[in-house]
């Protein structure tokens, strides 16, 4: 395939030749006609996008506006979700597939999506995300996470549903706010990492906890990463307050990640890590949208 007249990474107008799924050559733009070539018309050429943090099971993209009715805090928002998610204007499988299709149409080809798993929805949301993954398997690489957004220890039976989700095709296990939601950080993280070890899957921890409480949870996560040798397989998503505690804390977290960085794999690939101390340095981060 030949793509004529594009600007790779915003550079000079060029012609790009592809062989299979690889770029074979980038040459200065040739204005001569080339039958069968894709006409770039001087547009920007960049790699496809990766969305490493999306909640496909919670999407309302394309639906009428709905006022926010949830209360403050994770548990209040979860309760509100349980009261409303089944009554949306479009069935869940259609909403999930429609959102993934829009993402692909706008250039996203690698996705990590959360799928809520709990005693209320069982595997229903997971099944909808897995079905969309299968439907678009030839156009996007989708990793699906079994995510206990309502906590793991608050409701009996949650751990069993998570175990079933990982047997059903989820490739990542998710936890959330070990201290403030389940109020048992050791029990919560032991459950998450126990399932990760059992099923040999990656881990993603939603961390909204503030300041030193979030740091305490982060340290417990890092202890388990080292103990189970899960370098490069654990993500702490959001974690927006870790960069605001102090410069010394920021330095320690960076040193920890770099010390355990083996062969290009890092201890925690943070989806959202706020604070200028982190943003101005070359710490690994991913981007996505919690929508």
mmCIF file of C-alpha atoms in Angstrom:
data_model
loop_
_atom_site.group_PDB
_atom_site.id
_atom_site.type_symbol
_atom_site.label_atom_id
_atom_site.label_comp_id
_atom_site.label_asym_id
_atom_site.label_seq_id
_atom_site.Cartn_x
_atom_site.Cartn_y
_atom_site.Cartn_z
ATOM 1 C CA UNK A 1 0.000 0.000 0.000
ATOM 2 C CA UNK A 2 1.152 3.525 -0.805
ATOM 3 C CA UNK A 3 -0.147 6.555 1.071
ATOM 4 C CA UNK A 4 0.580 9.749 -0.832
ATOM 5 C CA UNK A 5 1.016 13.234 0.556
ATOM 6 C CA UNK A 6 0.836 12.906 4.336
ATOM 7 C CA UNK A 7 2.737 14.541 7.201
ATOM 8 C CA UNK A 8 4.176 11.872 9.545
ATOM 9 C CA UNK A 9 4.035 13.235 13.094
ATOM 10 C CA UNK A 10 3.331 16.682 11.618
ATOM 11 C CA UNK A 11 6.558 16.765 9.625
ATOM 12 C CA UNK A 12 7.225 17.296 5.947
ATOM 13 C CA UNK A 13 4.685 16.186 3.344
ATOM 14 C CA UNK A 14 5.747 12.662 2.365
ATOM 15 C CA UNK A 15 4.746 9.428 0.700
ATOM 16 C CA UNK A 16 4.567 6.389 2.975
ATOM 17 C CA UNK A 17 4.866 2.832 1.698
ATOM 18 C CA UNK A 18 3.431 -0.027 3.754
ATOM 19 C CA UNK A 19 4.318 -3.700 3.520
ATOM 20 C CA UNK A 20 1.843 -5.768 5.484
ATOM 21 C CA UNK A 21 1.447 -4.078 8.860
ATOM 22 C CA UNK A 22 4.838 -2.325 8.713
ATOM 23 C CA UNK A 23 6.076 0.977 7.306
ATOM 24 C CA UNK A 24 8.557 -0.003 4.596
ATOM 25 C CA UNK A 25 9.639 3.467 3.499
ATOM 26 C CA UNK A 26 8.996 7.171 3.950
ATOM 27 C CA UNK A 27 9.952 9.272 0.935
ATOM 28 C CA UNK A 28 9.650 12.938 -0.040
ATOM 29 C CA UNK A 29 6.283 13.696 -1.606
ATOM 30 C CA UNK A 30 6.062 12.846 -5.311
ATOM 31 C CA UNK A 31 3.381 14.908 -7.099
ATOM 32 C CA UNK A 32 3.190 12.463 -10.027
ATOM 33 C CA UNK A 33 -0.030 10.380 -10.259
ATOM 34 C CA UNK A 34 0.088 6.961 -8.547
ATOM 35 C CA UNK A 35 -2.843 4.719 -9.497
ATOM 36 C CA UNK A 36 -4.254 2.832 -6.497
ATOM 37 C CA UNK A 37 -2.519 4.994 -3.893
ATOM 38 C CA UNK A 38 -4.389 6.367 -0.882
ATOM 39 C CA UNK A 39 -4.661 10.128 -1.147
ATOM 40 C CA UNK A 40 -3.504 11.741 2.086
ATOM 41 C CA UNK A 41 -4.214 15.311 0.940
ATOM 42 C CA UNK A 42 -1.547 16.736 3.243
ATOM 43 C CA UNK A 43 -3.133 15.379 6.402
ATOM 44 C CA UNK A 44 -1.378 14.441 9.624
ATOM 45 C CA UNK A 45 -0.204 10.818 9.865
ATOM 46 C CA UNK A 46 0.193 9.344 13.353
ATOM 47 C CA UNK A 47 -0.045 5.851 14.857
ATOM 48 C CA UNK A 48 -3.477 4.614 15.890
ATOM 49 C CA UNK A 49 -4.640 5.539 19.392
ATOM 50 C CA UNK A 50 -4.572 3.411 22.528
ATOM 51 C CA UNK A 51 -7.274 4.041 25.148
ATOM 52 C CA UNK A 52 -5.985 2.380 28.294
ATOM 53 C CA UNK A 53 -8.831 3.408 30.591
ATOM 54 C CA UNK A 54 -12.417 3.244 29.356
ATOM 55 C CA UNK A 55 -15.637 1.989 30.978
ATOM 56 C CA UNK A 56 -17.495 0.608 27.964
ATOM 57 C CA UNK A 57 -20.105 -0.941 30.246
ATOM 58 C CA UNK A 58 -21.081 2.463 31.628
ATOM 59 C CA UNK A 59 -21.330 4.392 28.365
ATOM 60 C CA UNK A 60 -24.167 6.693 27.367
ATOM 61 C CA UNK A 61 -22.449 8.020 24.258
ATOM 62 C CA UNK A 62 -25.032 8.683 21.582
ATOM 63 C CA UNK A 63 -27.965 8.651 24.013
ATOM 64 C CA UNK A 64 -30.073 11.625 25.165
ATOM 65 C CA UNK A 65 -28.694 13.771 27.975
ATOM 66 C CA UNK A 66 -29.443 12.420 31.438
ATOM 67 C CA UNK A 67 -28.953 14.607 34.530
ATOM 68 C CA UNK A 68 -26.499 13.340 37.137
ATOM 69 C CA UNK A 69 -28.434 11.765 40.007
ATOM 70 C CA UNK A 70 -25.659 10.083 41.991
ATOM 71 C CA UNK A 71 -24.576 11.168 45.442
ATOM 72 C CA UNK A 72 -21.011 11.899 46.563
ATOM 73 C CA UNK A 73 -18.595 9.021 46.994
ATOM 74 C CA UNK A 74 -18.031 5.739 45.187
ATOM 75 C CA UNK A 75 -20.688 3.739 47.062
ATOM 76 C CA UNK A 76 -23.400 6.356 46.476
ATOM 77 C CA UNK A 77 -22.565 6.434 42.771
ATOM 78 C CA UNK A 78 -22.655 2.631 42.656
ATOM 79 C CA UNK A 79 -26.084 2.579 44.275
ATOM 80 C CA UNK A 80 -27.332 5.102 41.748
ATOM 81 C CA UNK A 81 -25.919 3.034 38.888
ATOM 82 C CA UNK A 82 -27.686 -0.082 40.115
ATOM 83 C CA UNK A 83 -30.984 1.762 40.171
ATOM 84 C CA UNK A 84 -30.674 3.031 36.607
ATOM 85 C CA UNK A 85 -28.369 1.038 34.301
ATOM 86 C CA UNK A 86 -31.009 -1.454 33.195
ATOM 87 C CA UNK A 87 -33.509 1.246 32.188
ATOM 88 C CA UNK A 88 -31.405 3.062 29.561
ATOM 89 C CA UNK A 89 -32.986 3.834 26.193
ATOM 90 C CA UNK A 90 -30.827 1.246 24.387
ATOM 91 C CA UNK A 91 -29.924 -2.279 25.601
ATOM 92 C CA UNK A 92 -26.488 -2.602 27.143
ATOM 93 C CA UNK A 93 -24.884 -4.778 24.418
ATOM 94 C CA UNK A 94 -25.837 -2.200 21.780
ATOM 95 C CA UNK A 95 -24.478 0.685 23.872
ATOM 96 C CA UNK A 96 -21.160 -1.083 24.445
ATOM 97 C CA UNK A 97 -20.696 -2.130 20.824
ATOM 98 C CA UNK A 98 -21.745 1.286 19.543
ATOM 99 C CA UNK A 99 -19.204 3.093 21.692
ATOM 100 C CA UNK A 100 -16.381 0.736 20.715
ATOM 101 C CA UNK A 101 -17.313 1.172 17.053
ATOM 102 C CA UNK A 102 -17.118 4.977 17.432
ATOM 103 C CA UNK A 103 -13.713 4.690 19.082
ATOM 104 C CA UNK A 104 -12.393 2.549 16.222
ATOM 105 C CA UNK A 105 -13.853 4.944 13.633
ATOM 106 C CA UNK A 106 -11.873 7.777 15.258
ATOM 107 C CA UNK A 107 -8.575 5.878 15.176
ATOM 108 C CA UNK A 108 -8.427 3.788 18.369
ATOM 109 C CA UNK A 109 -7.164 0.244 17.836
ATOM 110 C CA UNK A 110 -5.978 -0.764 21.330
ATOM 111 C CA UNK A 111 -8.376 -0.619 24.268
ATOM 112 C CA UNK A 112 -8.422 -1.616 27.915
ATOM 113 C CA UNK A 113 -12.001 -1.587 29.155
ATOM 114 C CA UNK A 114 -13.431 -2.112 32.596
ATOM 115 C CA UNK A 115 -16.442 -4.401 32.996
ATOM 116 C CA UNK A 116 -18.251 -4.096 36.277
ATOM 117 C CA UNK A 117 -18.668 -7.400 38.083
ATOM 118 C CA UNK A 118 -20.647 -7.672 41.323
ATOM 119 C CA UNK A 119 -23.564 -9.460 42.983
ATOM 120 C CA UNK A 120 -26.058 -7.093 41.325
ATOM 121 C CA UNK A 121 -25.099 -7.423 37.644
ATOM 122 C CA UNK A 122 -23.243 -10.729 37.849
ATOM 123 C CA UNK A 123 -21.483 -11.271 34.519
ATOM 124 C CA UNK A 124 -24.035 -9.340 32.443
ATOM 125 C CA UNK A 125 -21.829 -6.283 31.886
ATOM 126 C CA UNK A 126 -18.753 -8.422 31.310
ATOM 127 C CA UNK A 127 -20.607 -10.460 28.695
ATOM 128 C CA UNK A 128 -21.602 -7.271 26.838
ATOM 129 C CA UNK A 129 -17.994 -6.048 26.700
ATOM 130 C CA UNK A 130 -16.676 -9.473 25.667
ATOM 131 C CA UNK A 131 -19.278 -9.629 22.889
ATOM 132 C CA UNK A 132 -18.179 -6.237 21.552
ATOM 133 C CA UNK A 133 -14.552 -7.334 21.739
ATOM 134 C CA UNK A 134 -15.364 -10.408 19.641
ATOM 135 C CA UNK A 135 -17.449 -8.419 17.156
ATOM 136 C CA UNK A 136 -14.600 -6.015 16.397
ATOM 137 C CA UNK A 137 -11.696 -8.424 16.883
ATOM 138 C CA UNK A 138 -10.402 -7.764 13.373
ATOM 139 C CA UNK A 139 -10.249 -4.013 13.981
ATOM 140 C CA UNK A 140 -9.159 -3.518 17.586
ATOM 141 C CA UNK A 141 -7.207 -5.283 20.313
ATOM 142 C CA UNK A 142 -9.403 -5.133 23.418
ATOM 143 C CA UNK A 143 -8.352 -6.162 26.918
ATOM 144 C CA UNK A 144 -11.245 -6.648 29.336
ATOM 145 C CA UNK A 145 -11.013 -6.180 33.084
ATOM 146 C CA UNK A 146 -13.235 -7.805 35.695
ATOM 147 C CA UNK A 147 -13.758 -4.762 37.883
ATOM 148 C CA UNK A 148 -15.282 -4.891 41.363
ATOM 149 C CA UNK A 149 -16.329 -1.256 41.379
ATOM 150 C CA UNK A 150 -18.637 -1.851 44.361
ATOM 151 C CA UNK A 151 -15.780 -3.310 46.402
ATOM 152 C CA UNK A 152 -14.924 -6.930 47.069
ATOM 153 C CA UNK A 153 -15.556 -7.466 50.771
ATOM 154 C CA UNK A 154 -18.729 -5.436 51.349
ATOM 155 C CA UNK A 155 -21.091 -7.958 49.747
ATOM 156 C CA UNK A 156 -20.827 -11.745 50.151
ATOM 157 C CA UNK A 157 -20.420 -13.550 46.850
ATOM 158 C CA UNK A 158 -18.424 -10.855 45.060
ATOM 159 C CA UNK A 159 -15.180 -12.821 45.110
ATOM 160 C CA UNK A 160 -16.899 -15.822 43.523
ATOM 161 C CA UNK A 161 -18.331 -13.662 40.721
ATOM 162 C CA UNK A 162 -14.885 -12.174 40.047
ATOM 163 C CA UNK A 163 -13.400 -15.662 39.875
ATOM 164 C CA UNK A 164 -16.100 -16.647 37.373
ATOM 165 C CA UNK A 165 -15.404 -13.538 35.303
ATOM 166 C CA UNK A 166 -11.738 -14.440 34.981
ATOM 167 C CA UNK A 167 -12.717 -17.948 33.892
ATOM 168 C CA UNK A 168 -15.064 -16.410 31.312
ATOM 169 C CA UNK A 169 -12.446 -14.385 29.451
ATOM 170 C CA UNK A 170 -11.453 -11.309 31.440
ATOM 171 C CA UNK A 171 -7.682 -10.831 31.272
ATOM 172 C CA UNK A 172 -7.228 -8.232 34.027
ATOM 173 C CA UNK A 173 -8.490 -8.135 37.618
ATOM 174 C CA UNK A 174 -9.483 -4.752 39.041
ATOM 175 C CA UNK A 175 -9.620 -3.419 42.587
ATOM 176 C CA UNK A 176 -10.650 -0.062 44.008
ATOM 177 C CA UNK A 177 -9.838 2.143 47.015
ATOM 178 C CA UNK A 178 -8.764 -0.599 49.454
ATOM 179 C CA UNK A 179 -9.037 1.650 52.514
ATOM 180 C CA UNK A 180 -12.025 3.906 51.897
ATOM 181 C CA UNK A 181 -14.421 1.505 50.152
ATOM 182 C CA UNK A 182 -13.821 -1.930 51.653
ATOM 183 C CA UNK A 183 -12.107 -0.494 54.751
ATOM 184 C CA UNK A 184 -9.787 -3.491 54.804
ATOM 185 C CA UNK A 185 -6.766 -2.785 52.604
ATOM 186 C CA UNK A 186 -5.004 -6.046 53.397
ATOM 187 C CA UNK A 187 -8.072 -8.172 52.770
ATOM 188 C CA UNK A 188 -8.972 -6.297 49.588
ATOM 189 C CA UNK A 189 -5.512 -6.450 48.041
ATOM 190 C CA UNK A 190 -4.925 -10.057 49.116
ATOM 191 C CA UNK A 191 -8.140 -10.959 47.270
ATOM 192 C CA UNK A 192 -7.153 -9.044 44.123
ATOM 193 C CA UNK A 193 -3.601 -10.350 43.944
ATOM 194 C CA UNK A 194 -4.731 -13.842 44.924
ATOM 195 C CA UNK A 195 -7.010 -13.944 41.877
ATOM 196 C CA UNK A 196 -4.248 -12.471 39.707
ATOM 197 C CA UNK A 197 -1.870 -15.222 40.805
ATOM 198 C CA UNK A 198 -4.501 -17.936 40.378
ATOM 199 C CA UNK A 199 -5.485 -16.909 36.852
ATOM 200 C CA UNK A 200 -2.137 -15.399 35.770
ATOM 201 C CA UNK A 201 -3.677 -12.048 34.817
ATOM 202 C CA UNK A 202 -2.678 -8.414 35.210
ATOM 203 C CA UNK A 203 -3.916 -6.086 37.955
ATOM 204 C CA UNK A 204 -5.435 -2.599 37.811
ATOM 205 C CA UNK A 205 -6.239 -0.703 41.007
ATOM 206 C CA UNK A 206 -8.539 2.333 40.880
ATOM 207 C CA UNK A 207 -7.010 4.683 43.430
ATOM 208 C CA UNK A 208 -9.045 7.760 44.342
ATOM 209 C CA UNK A 209 -7.855 7.886 47.947
ATOM 210 C CA UNK A 210 -6.411 11.222 49.084
ATOM 211 C CA UNK A 211 -2.921 12.153 50.197
ATOM 212 C CA UNK A 212 -1.146 9.872 52.620
ATOM 213 C CA UNK A 213 -4.031 7.395 52.682
ATOM 214 C CA UNK A 214 -3.580 6.878 48.946
ATOM 215 C CA UNK A 215 0.171 6.600 49.473
ATOM 216 C CA UNK A 216 -0.413 3.905 52.111
ATOM 217 C CA UNK A 217 -2.523 1.901 49.651
ATOM 218 C CA UNK A 218 0.038 2.438 46.884
ATOM 219 C CA UNK A 219 2.819 1.100 49.092
ATOM 220 C CA UNK A 220 0.753 -2.012 49.884
ATOM 221 C CA UNK A 221 0.256 -2.536 46.142
ATOM 222 C CA UNK A 222 3.973 -2.183 45.440
ATOM 223 C CA UNK A 223 4.828 -4.659 48.205
ATOM 224 C CA UNK A 224 2.682 -7.282 46.482
ATOM 225 C CA UNK A 225 4.116 -6.467 43.066
ATOM 226 C CA UNK A 226 7.590 -7.274 44.320
ATOM 227 C CA UNK A 227 6.526 -10.316 46.344
ATOM 228 C CA UNK A 228 4.698 -11.906 43.384
ATOM 229 C CA UNK A 229 7.137 -10.639 40.726
ATOM 230 C CA UNK A 230 4.400 -8.787 38.811
ATOM 231 C CA UNK A 231 6.703 -6.083 37.447
ATOM 232 C CA UNK A 232 5.074 -4.328 34.526
ATOM 233 C CA UNK A 233 1.742 -6.074 35.111
ATOM 234 C CA UNK A 234 0.170 -3.751 37.678
ATOM 235 C CA UNK A 235 -1.519 -0.420 37.016
ATOM 236 C CA UNK A 236 -2.715 2.194 39.489
ATOM 237 C CA UNK A 237 -5.387 4.223 37.726
ATOM 238 C CA UNK A 238 -6.265 7.811 38.608
ATOM 239 C CA UNK A 239 -3.958 8.104 41.660
ATOM 240 C CA UNK A 240 -4.353 11.833 41.213
ATOM 241 C CA UNK A 241 -3.232 12.784 44.710
ATOM 242 C CA UNK A 242 0.066 10.910 44.850
ATOM 243 C CA UNK A 243 1.899 13.715 43.080
ATOM 244 C CA UNK A 244 0.708 16.381 45.508
ATOM 245 C CA UNK A 245 2.035 15.103 48.830
ATOM 246 C CA UNK A 246 5.642 16.275 48.731
ATOM 247 C CA UNK A 247 8.684 16.325 46.474
ATOM 248 C CA UNK A 248 10.353 13.643 48.592
ATOM 249 C CA UNK A 249 7.377 11.313 48.192
ATOM 250 C CA UNK A 250 7.357 11.891 44.443
ATOM 251 C CA UNK A 251 11.068 11.057 44.266
ATOM 252 C CA UNK A 252 10.569 7.877 46.294
ATOM 253 C CA UNK A 253 7.744 6.641 44.056
ATOM 254 C CA UNK A 254 9.804 7.317 40.946
ATOM 255 C CA UNK A 255 12.829 5.546 42.419
ATOM 256 C CA UNK A 256 10.687 2.543 43.320
ATOM 257 C CA UNK A 257 9.340 2.271 39.789
ATOM 258 C CA UNK A 258 12.766 2.632 38.200
ATOM 259 C CA UNK A 259 14.456 0.257 40.622
ATOM 260 C CA UNK A 260 12.013 -2.506 39.724
ATOM 261 C CA UNK A 261 11.984 -1.701 36.019
ATOM 262 C CA UNK A 262 13.232 -4.892 34.392
ATOM 263 C CA UNK A 263 13.534 -5.051 30.646
ATOM 264 C CA UNK A 264 11.246 -2.090 30.024
ATOM 265 C CA UNK A 265 8.498 -3.255 32.413
ATOM 266 C CA UNK A 266 7.602 -0.959 35.270
ATOM 267 C CA UNK A 267 5.994 -1.649 38.606
ATOM 268 C CA UNK A 268 3.059 0.695 38.093
ATOM 269 C CA UNK A 269 1.937 2.144 34.803
ATOM 270 C CA UNK A 270 -0.252 4.933 36.055
ATOM 271 C CA UNK A 271 -3.282 5.918 34.002
ATOM 272 C CA UNK A 272 -3.717 9.309 35.638
ATOM 273 C CA UNK A 273 -0.980 10.648 37.906
ATOM 274 C CA UNK A 274 -1.423 14.340 38.479
ATOM 275 C CA UNK A 275 0.978 16.943 39.775
ATOM 276 C CA UNK A 276 3.701 18.885 37.997
ATOM 277 C CA UNK A 277 6.455 16.819 39.587
ATOM 278 C CA UNK A 278 5.251 13.766 37.662
ATOM 279 C CA UNK A 279 4.170 15.502 34.468
ATOM 280 C CA UNK A 280 7.500 17.195 33.846
ATOM 281 C CA UNK A 281 9.497 13.987 34.066
ATOM 282 C CA UNK A 282 9.651 10.942 31.823
ATOM 283 C CA UNK A 283 7.571 8.695 34.085
ATOM 284 C CA UNK A 284 5.448 6.161 32.245
ATOM 285 C CA UNK A 285 1.764 6.988 31.978
ATOM 286 C CA UNK A 286 -1.219 6.061 29.884
ATOM 287 C CA UNK A 287 -4.224 8.049 28.817
ATOM 288 C CA UNK A 288 -7.887 7.202 28.728
ATOM 289 C CA UNK A 289 -11.284 8.487 29.756
ATOM 290 C CA UNK A 290 -13.309 7.420 32.780
ATOM 291 C CA UNK A 291 -16.620 7.777 30.931
#
